[in-house]
Each structure stands twice: as C-alpha cells, then as structure tokens.
Amino acid sequence: MIHINNRFSTHPSSLQGLRVLLVDNDVNFCNSLTPMLQSYGMKVQVAFLGEQALEIFVQWQPHILLNSISSPKEDGYALIHQVRTLTGERGKVVPAIALTGTVTEDMYQRALLAGFSLCFAKPVVINDFIAVIGILAIANNLHSPSC
C-alpha cells in the first residue's frame, strides 16, 4: 500500500516474508541495509560477489535480488547473467536491482540490458528504496500468501 506521502506503512503486507538476497562486497553497506530491510518484515541473506552468491540464490530462491554491479573483485553483471540463465530455464524471472555508487544513463541502460529490473545509487534513500521494492513485489505478485 502506498500512502499519499509516497511512503509505505511500517509493515506493508506486500513486503512481509519477502526473501531478499543482498549481494555486495561492502560489509558496512550490508550491515546497515540488512536490519532496515528486516524491520519491514523481509528475510535477508547476504552474499559476496564471486563467492557464494549463486549458490545461495539457487538454494534459498529469493524473491528479489539486490546486486552490486561494481566490485574490485568481480563485476556484478556476471552474476545477473548466471541468474537470468537459471531463472530462464525455470520460467520464473526474479526481480533484480543493480546497486552502484553512481548511476549514469549509460550504466542504467547497460544494467537493464544485462537483465536488471532497475538500477539504484548507493547510499540508498531508505524510504525510496523500500517503495521500489514494494512496487516490484506488487508488480511481480510476490505479496501473495504462497510466497
């Protein structure tokens, strides 16, 4: 539910129980974002690029993927390519948000072409970010009791 002031209520039903996989090599970013997402009723798993991210994705089957696209070790585009290959085989596309320090028009277009649903700049403005996740959840019918 979106209120007139464009903010979600404290615990909107569209976010309750959503499994969110946060993939980023910035430990501080993960440690600050995770409890914020959990406060809205989401279940969050954190993975690091190039290590266990794909394995966690396959085993845990998140509803939404938050994936950093800039990392000194590995490019986040490689992970979204692997995820889109897997989800394409299964017939279910998982919404994915690309996270980056700066969003340019070229980067945004590249992220969309790579298979991301959206691109978001870090640090995130939490109210805007939660609203975007809520919209993705509603648009992809992730708020149903079967989640």
mmCIF file of N, CA and C in Angstrom, residues 20-102:
data_model
loop_
_atom_site.group_PDB
_atom_site.id
_atom_site.type_symbol
_atom_site.label_atom_id
_atom_site.label_comp_id
_atom_site.label_asym_id
_atom_site.label_seq_id
_atom_site.Cartn_x
_atom_site.Cartn_y
_atom_site.Cartn_z
ATOM 1 N N VAL A 20 14.983 -11.639 0.343
ATOM 2 C CA VAL A 20 15.823 -10.714 -0.403
ATOM 3 C C VAL A 20 17.275 -11.164 -0.277
ATOM 4 N N LEU A 21 17.919 -11.374 -1.416
ATOM 5 C CA LEU A 21 19.337 -11.699 -1.426
ATOM 6 C C LEU A 21 20.095 -10.423 -1.751
ATOM 7 N N LEU A 22 20.931 -9.990 -0.813
ATOM 8 C CA LEU A 22 21.758 -8.794 -0.964
ATOM 9 C C LEU A 22 23.173 -9.232 -1.286
ATOM 10 N N VAL A 23 23.645 -8.886 -2.477
ATOM 11 C CA VAL A 23 24.975 -9.276 -2.924
ATOM 12 C C VAL A 23 25.822 -8.021 -3.083
ATOM 13 N N ASP A 24 26.822 -7.894 -2.225
ATOM 14 C CA ASP A 24 27.667 -6.705 -2.238
ATOM 15 C C ASP A 24 28.925 -7.033 -1.454
ATOM 16 N N ASN A 25 30.057 -6.458 -1.845
ATOM 17 C CA ASN A 25 31.303 -6.683 -1.100
ATOM 18 C C ASN A 25 31.564 -5.630 -0.035
ATOM 19 N N ASP A 26 30.684 -4.640 0.079
ATOM 20 C CA ASP A 26 30.819 -3.599 1.087
ATOM 21 C C ASP A 26 30.120 -4.054 2.366
ATOM 22 N N VAL A 27 30.905 -4.532 3.318
ATOM 23 C CA VAL A 27 30.362 -5.082 4.563
ATOM 24 C C VAL A 27 29.558 -4.033 5.321
ATOM 25 N N ASN A 28 30.048 -2.794 5.358
ATOM 26 C CA ASN A 28 29.331 -1.738 6.068
ATOM 27 C C ASN A 28 27.965 -1.467 5.448
ATOM 28 N N PHE A 29 27.913 -1.453 4.125
ATOM 29 C CA PHE A 29 26.638 -1.251 3.427
ATOM 30 C C PHE A 29 25.670 -2.381 3.773
ATOM 31 N N CYS A 30 26.159 -3.618 3.712
ATOM 32 C CA CYS A 30 25.312 -4.774 4.043
ATOM 33 C C CYS A 30 24.835 -4.719 5.486
ATOM 34 N N ASN A 31 25.738 -4.357 6.388
ATOM 35 C CA ASN A 31 25.392 -4.297 7.812
ATOM 36 C C ASN A 31 24.412 -3.177 8.135
ATOM 37 N N SER A 32 24.369 -2.140 7.318
ATOM 38 C CA SER A 32 23.398 -1.070 7.569
ATOM 39 C C SER A 32 22.067 -1.331 6.867
ATOM 40 N N LEU A 33 22.103 -1.898 5.659
ATOM 41 C CA LEU A 33 20.868 -2.129 4.909
ATOM 42 C C LEU A 33 20.078 -3.325 5.425
ATOM 43 N N THR A 34 20.755 -4.375 5.827
ATOM 44 C CA THR A 34 20.071 -5.603 6.249
ATOM 45 C C THR A 34 19.050 -5.362 7.359
ATOM 46 N N PRO A 35 19.421 -4.721 8.485
ATOM 47 C CA PRO A 35 18.406 -4.525 9.534
ATOM 48 C C PRO A 35 17.260 -3.606 9.106
ATOM 49 N N MET A 36 17.544 -2.673 8.208
ATOM 50 C CA MET A 36 16.465 -1.808 7.716
ATOM 51 C C MET A 36 15.446 -2.617 6.928
ATOM 52 N N LEU A 37 15.923 -3.503 6.054
ATOM 53 C CA LEU A 37 15.011 -4.351 5.283
ATOM 54 C C LEU A 37 14.253 -5.292 6.213
ATOM 55 N N GLN A 38 14.939 -5.849 7.186
ATOM 56 C CA GLN A 38 14.302 -6.758 8.143
ATOM 57 C C GLN A 38 13.227 -6.054 8.961
ATOM 58 N N SER A 39 13.414 -4.780 9.227
ATOM 59 C CA SER A 39 12.414 -4.037 10.005
ATOM 60 C C SER A 39 11.092 -3.909 9.252
ATOM 61 N N TYR A 40 11.099 -4.121 7.948
ATOM 62 C CA TYR A 40 9.883 -4.115 7.138
ATOM 63 C C TYR A 40 9.326 -5.525 6.930
ATOM 64 N N GLY A 41 9.889 -6.491 7.624
ATOM 65 C CA GLY A 41 9.373 -7.857 7.556
ATOM 66 C C GLY A 41 10.019 -8.732 6.502
ATOM 67 N N MET A 42 11.049 -8.220 5.849
ATOM 68 C CA MET A 42 11.736 -9.022 4.830
ATOM 69 C C MET A 42 12.762 -9.946 5.479
ATOM 70 N N LYS A 43 12.987 -11.076 4.836
ATOM 71 C CA LYS A 43 14.036 -12.005 5.246
ATOM 72 C C LYS A 43 15.223 -11.740 4.329
ATOM 73 N N VAL A 44 16.381 -11.508 4.917
ATOM 74 C CA VAL A 44 17.537 -11.093 4.126
ATOM 75 C C VAL A 44 18.693 -12.066 4.303
ATOM 76 N N GLN A 45 19.291 -12.442 3.185
ATOM 77 C CA GLN A 45 20.541 -13.193 3.162
ATOM 78 C C GLN A 45 21.567 -12.300 2.488
ATOM 79 N N VAL A 46 22.785 -12.315 3.006
ATOM 80 C CA VAL A 46 23.861 -11.525 2.420
ATOM 81 C C VAL A 46 24.884 -12.465 1.807
ATOM 82 N N ALA A 47 25.340 -12.115 0.617
ATOM 83 C CA ALA A 47 26.387 -12.887 -0.056
ATOM 84 C C ALA A 47 27.369 -11.891 -0.664
ATOM 85 N N PHE A 48 28.547 -12.386 -0.942
ATOM 86 C CA PHE A 48 29.568 -11.552 -1.552
ATOM 87 C C PHE A 48 29.771 -11.974 -2.991
ATOM 88 N N LEU A 49 30.022 -10.999 -3.856
ATOM 89 C CA LEU A 49 30.214 -11.281 -5.276
ATOM 90 C C LEU A 49 31.301 -12.324 -5.489
ATOM 91 N N GLY A 50 31.028 -13.239 -6.386
ATOM 92 C CA GLY A 50 32.025 -14.211 -6.783
ATOM 93 C C GLY A 50 32.218 -15.368 -5.825
ATOM 94 N N GLU A 51 31.635 -15.296 -4.652
ATOM 95 C CA GLU A 51 31.861 -16.373 -3.690
ATOM 96 C C GLU A 51 30.630 -17.272 -3.632
ATOM 97 N N GLN A 52 29.751 -17.018 -2.700
ATOM 98 C CA GLN A 52 28.627 -17.920 -2.504
ATOM 99 C C GLN A 52 27.316 -17.381 -3.059
ATOM 100 N N ALA A 53 27.331 -16.274 -3.767
ATOM 101 C CA ALA A 53 26.095 -15.625 -4.206
ATOM 102 C C ALA A 53 25.207 -16.540 -5.046
ATOM 103 N N LEU A 54 25.757 -17.161 -6.068
ATOM 104 C CA LEU A 54 24.941 -18.011 -6.933
ATOM 105 C C LEU A 54 24.440 -19.236 -6.180
ATOM 106 N N GLU A 55 25.289 -19.810 -5.342
ATOM 107 C CA GLU A 55 24.881 -20.977 -4.546
ATOM 108 C C GLU A 55 23.719 -20.626 -3.619
ATOM 109 N N ILE A 56 23.807 -19.498 -2.932
ATOM 110 C CA ILE A 56 22.713 -19.069 -2.055
ATOM 111 C C ILE A 56 21.456 -18.793 -2.882
ATOM 112 N N PHE A 57 21.631 -18.159 -4.035
ATOM 113 C CA PHE A 57 20.485 -17.875 -4.901
ATOM 114 C C PHE A 57 19.753 -19.164 -5.255
ATOM 115 N N VAL A 58 20.497 -20.179 -5.660
ATOM 116 C CA VAL A 58 19.884 -21.445 -6.077
ATOM 117 C C VAL A 58 19.205 -22.152 -4.896
ATOM 118 N N GLN A 59 19.880 -22.198 -3.758
ATOM 119 C CA GLN A 59 19.347 -22.922 -2.605
ATOM 120 C C GLN A 59 18.198 -22.190 -1.920
ATOM 121 N N TRP A 60 18.318 -20.890 -1.770
ATOM 122 C CA TRP A 60 17.358 -20.118 -0.980
ATOM 123 C C TRP A 60 16.188 -19.603 -1.821
ATOM 124 N N GLN A 61 16.374 -19.441 -3.110
ATOM 125 C CA GLN A 61 15.364 -18.965 -4.046
ATOM 126 C C GLN A 61 14.716 -17.660 -3.583
ATOM 127 N N PRO A 62 15.493 -16.579 -3.581
ATOM 128 C CA PRO A 62 14.947 -15.299 -3.130
ATOM 129 C C PRO A 62 13.870 -14.772 -4.072
ATOM 130 N N HIS A 63 13.030 -13.911 -3.514
ATOM 131 C CA HIS A 63 12.010 -13.253 -4.327
ATOM 132 C C HIS A 63 12.596 -12.062 -5.078
ATOM 133 N N ILE A 64 13.596 -11.404 -4.463
ATOM 134 C CA ILE A 64 14.220 -10.218 -5.051
ATOM 135 C C ILE A 64 15.725 -10.298 -4.850
ATOM 136 N N LEU A 65 16.465 -9.898 -5.878
ATOM 137 C CA LEU A 65 17.919 -9.863 -5.819
ATOM 138 C C LEU A 65 18.375 -8.408 -5.820
ATOM 139 N N LEU A 66 19.207 -8.043 -4.838
ATOM 140 C CA LEU A 66 19.857 -6.737 -4.792
ATOM 141 C C LEU A 66 21.325 -7.008 -5.046
ATOM 142 N N ASN A 67 21.849 -6.535 -6.169
ATOM 143 C CA ASN A 67 23.160 -6.962 -6.626
ATOM 144 C C ASN A 67 24.037 -5.761 -6.969
ATOM 145 N N SER A 68 25.152 -5.642 -6.268
ATOM 146 C CA SER A 68 26.116 -4.593 -6.599
ATOM 147 C C SER A 68 26.727 -4.896 -7.960
ATOM 148 N N ILE A 69 26.850 -3.875 -8.788
ATOM 149 C CA ILE A 69 27.443 -4.117 -10.102
ATOM 150 C C ILE A 69 28.882 -3.637 -10.178
ATOM 151 N N SER A 70 29.358 -2.989 -9.126
ATOM 152 C CA SER A 70 30.737 -2.508 -9.098
ATOM 153 C C SER A 70 31.467 -3.134 -7.927
ATOM 154 N N SER A 71 32.498 -3.870 -8.240
ATOM 155 C CA SER A 71 33.274 -4.527 -7.196
ATOM 156 C C SER A 71 34.707 -4.671 -7.686
ATOM 157 N N PRO A 72 35.668 -4.507 -6.768
ATOM 158 C CA PRO A 72 37.048 -4.677 -7.202
ATOM 159 C C PRO A 72 37.371 -6.114 -7.623
ATOM 160 N N LYS A 73 36.654 -7.088 -7.076
ATOM 161 C CA LYS A 73 36.949 -8.494 -7.360
ATOM 162 C C LYS A 73 36.199 -9.027 -8.569
ATOM 163 N N GLU A 74 34.915 -8.710 -8.670
ATOM 164 C CA GLU A 74 34.104 -9.276 -9.748
ATOM 165 C C GLU A 74 33.017 -8.303 -10.143
ATOM 166 N N ASP A 75 32.690 -8.308 -11.379
ATOM 167 C CA ASP A 75 31.647 -7.481 -11.946
ATOM 168 C C ASP A 75 30.291 -8.119 -11.638
ATOM 169 N N GLY A 76 29.359 -7.350 -11.109
ATOM 170 C CA GLY A 76 28.032 -7.861 -10.786
ATOM 171 C C GLY A 76 27.229 -8.279 -12.009
ATOM 172 N N TYR A 77 27.661 -7.859 -13.177
ATOM 173 C CA TYR A 77 26.977 -8.273 -14.401
ATOM 174 C C TYR A 77 27.124 -9.774 -14.646
ATOM 175 N N ALA A 78 28.220 -10.354 -14.193
ATOM 176 C CA ALA A 78 28.420 -11.797 -14.357
ATOM 177 C C ALA A 78 27.368 -12.570 -13.567
ATOM 178 N N LEU A 79 27.088 -12.111 -12.346
ATOM 179 C CA LEU A 79 26.089 -12.796 -11.517
ATOM 180 C C LEU A 79 24.699 -12.681 -12.133
ATOM 181 N N ILE A 80 24.319 -11.490 -12.584
ATOM 182 C CA ILE A 80 22.972 -11.358 -13.147
ATOM 183 C C ILE A 80 22.837 -12.209 -14.410
ATOM 184 N N HIS A 81 23.902 -12.347 -15.172
ATOM 185 C CA HIS A 81 23.862 -13.215 -16.347
ATOM 186 C C HIS A 81 23.594 -14.669 -15.921
ATOM 187 N N GLN A 82 24.291 -15.137 -14.892
ATOM 188 C CA GLN A 82 24.089 -16.503 -14.400
ATOM 189 C C GLN A 82 22.679 -16.681 -13.853
ATOM 190 N N VAL A 83 22.212 -15.685 -13.109
ATOM 191 C CA VAL A 83 20.862 -15.744 -12.530
ATOM 192 C C VAL A 83 19.811 -15.773 -13.638
ATOM 193 N N ARG A 84 19.957 -14.921 -14.637
ATOM 194 C CA ARG A 84 18.972 -14.886 -15.725
ATOM 195 C C ARG A 84 18.989 -16.184 -16.524
ATOM 196 N N THR A 85 20.140 -16.799 -16.677
ATOM 197 C CA THR A 85 20.217 -18.096 -17.355
ATOM 198 C C THR A 85 19.452 -19.147 -16.556
ATOM 199 N N LEU A 86 19.680 -19.182 -15.240
ATOM 200 C CA LEU A 86 18.986 -20.146 -14.373
ATOM 201 C C LEU A 86 17.484 -19.905 -14.341
ATOM 202 N N THR A 87 17.088 -18.658 -14.117
ATOM 203 C CA THR A 87 15.661 -18.376 -13.997
ATOM 204 C C THR A 87 14.953 -18.540 -15.327
ATOM 205 N N GLY A 88 15.649 -18.295 -16.430
ATOM 206 C CA GLY A 88 15.054 -18.517 -17.741
ATOM 207 C C GLY A 88 14.742 -19.983 -17.964
ATOM 208 N N GLU A 89 15.615 -20.853 -17.484
ATOM 209 C CA GLU A 89 15.398 -22.297 -17.605
ATOM 210 C C GLU A 89 14.207 -22.735 -16.761
ATOM 211 N N ARG A 90 14.007 -22.067 -15.642
ATOM 212 C CA ARG A 90 12.907 -22.432 -14.737
ATOM 213 C C ARG A 90 11.617 -21.708 -15.067
ATOM 214 N N GLY A 91 11.696 -20.702 -15.927
ATOM 215 C CA GLY A 91 10.498 -19.984 -16.324
ATOM 216 C C GLY A 91 10.049 -18.908 -15.355
ATOM 217 N N LYS A 92 10.848 -18.588 -14.349
ATOM 218 C CA LYS A 92 10.470 -17.565 -13.379
ATOM 219 C C LYS A 92 11.582 -16.533 -13.283
ATOM 220 N N VAL A 93 11.253 -15.293 -13.602
ATOM 221 C CA VAL A 93 12.228 -14.219 -13.540
ATOM 222 C C VAL A 93 12.145 -13.550 -12.172
ATOM 223 N N VAL A 94 13.267 -13.482 -11.494
ATOM 224 C CA VAL A 94 13.344 -12.841 -10.188
ATOM 225 C C VAL A 94 13.700 -11.379 -10.401
ATOM 226 N N PRO A 95 12.901 -10.447 -9.867
ATOM 227 C CA PRO A 95 13.254 -9.037 -9.996
ATOM 228 C C PRO A 95 14.629 -8.781 -9.380
ATOM 229 N N ALA A 96 15.426 -7.956 -10.050
ATOM 230 C CA ALA A 96 16.779 -7.669 -9.578
ATOM 231 C C ALA A 96 17.053 -6.172 -9.677
ATOM 232 N N ILE A 97 17.627 -5.632 -8.610
ATOM 233 C CA ILE A 97 18.006 -4.227 -8.575
ATOM 234 C C ILE A 97 19.523 -4.149 -8.572
ATOM 235 N N ALA A 98 20.061 -3.427 -9.546
ATOM 236 C CA ALA A 98 21.502 -3.181 -9.606
ATOM 237 C C ALA A 98 21.830 -2.055 -8.639
ATOM 238 N N LEU A 99 22.853 -2.256 -7.830
ATOM 239 C CA LEU A 99 23.305 -1.242 -6.874
ATOM 240 C C LEU A 99 24.679 -0.750 -7.295
ATOM 241 N N THR A 100 24.861 0.555 -7.303
ATOM 242 C CA THR A 100 26.138 1.120 -7.707
ATOM 243 C C THR A 100 26.346 2.468 -7.030
ATOM 244 N N GLY A 101 27.588 2.916 -7.004
ATOM 245 C CA GLY A 101 27.902 4.199 -6.377
ATOM 246 C C GLY A 101 27.345 5.382 -7.145
ATOM 247 N N THR A 102 27.320 5.284 -8.447
ATOM 248 C CA THR A 102 26.824 6.368 -9.291
ATOM 249 C C THR A 102 26.026 5.778 -10.436
#
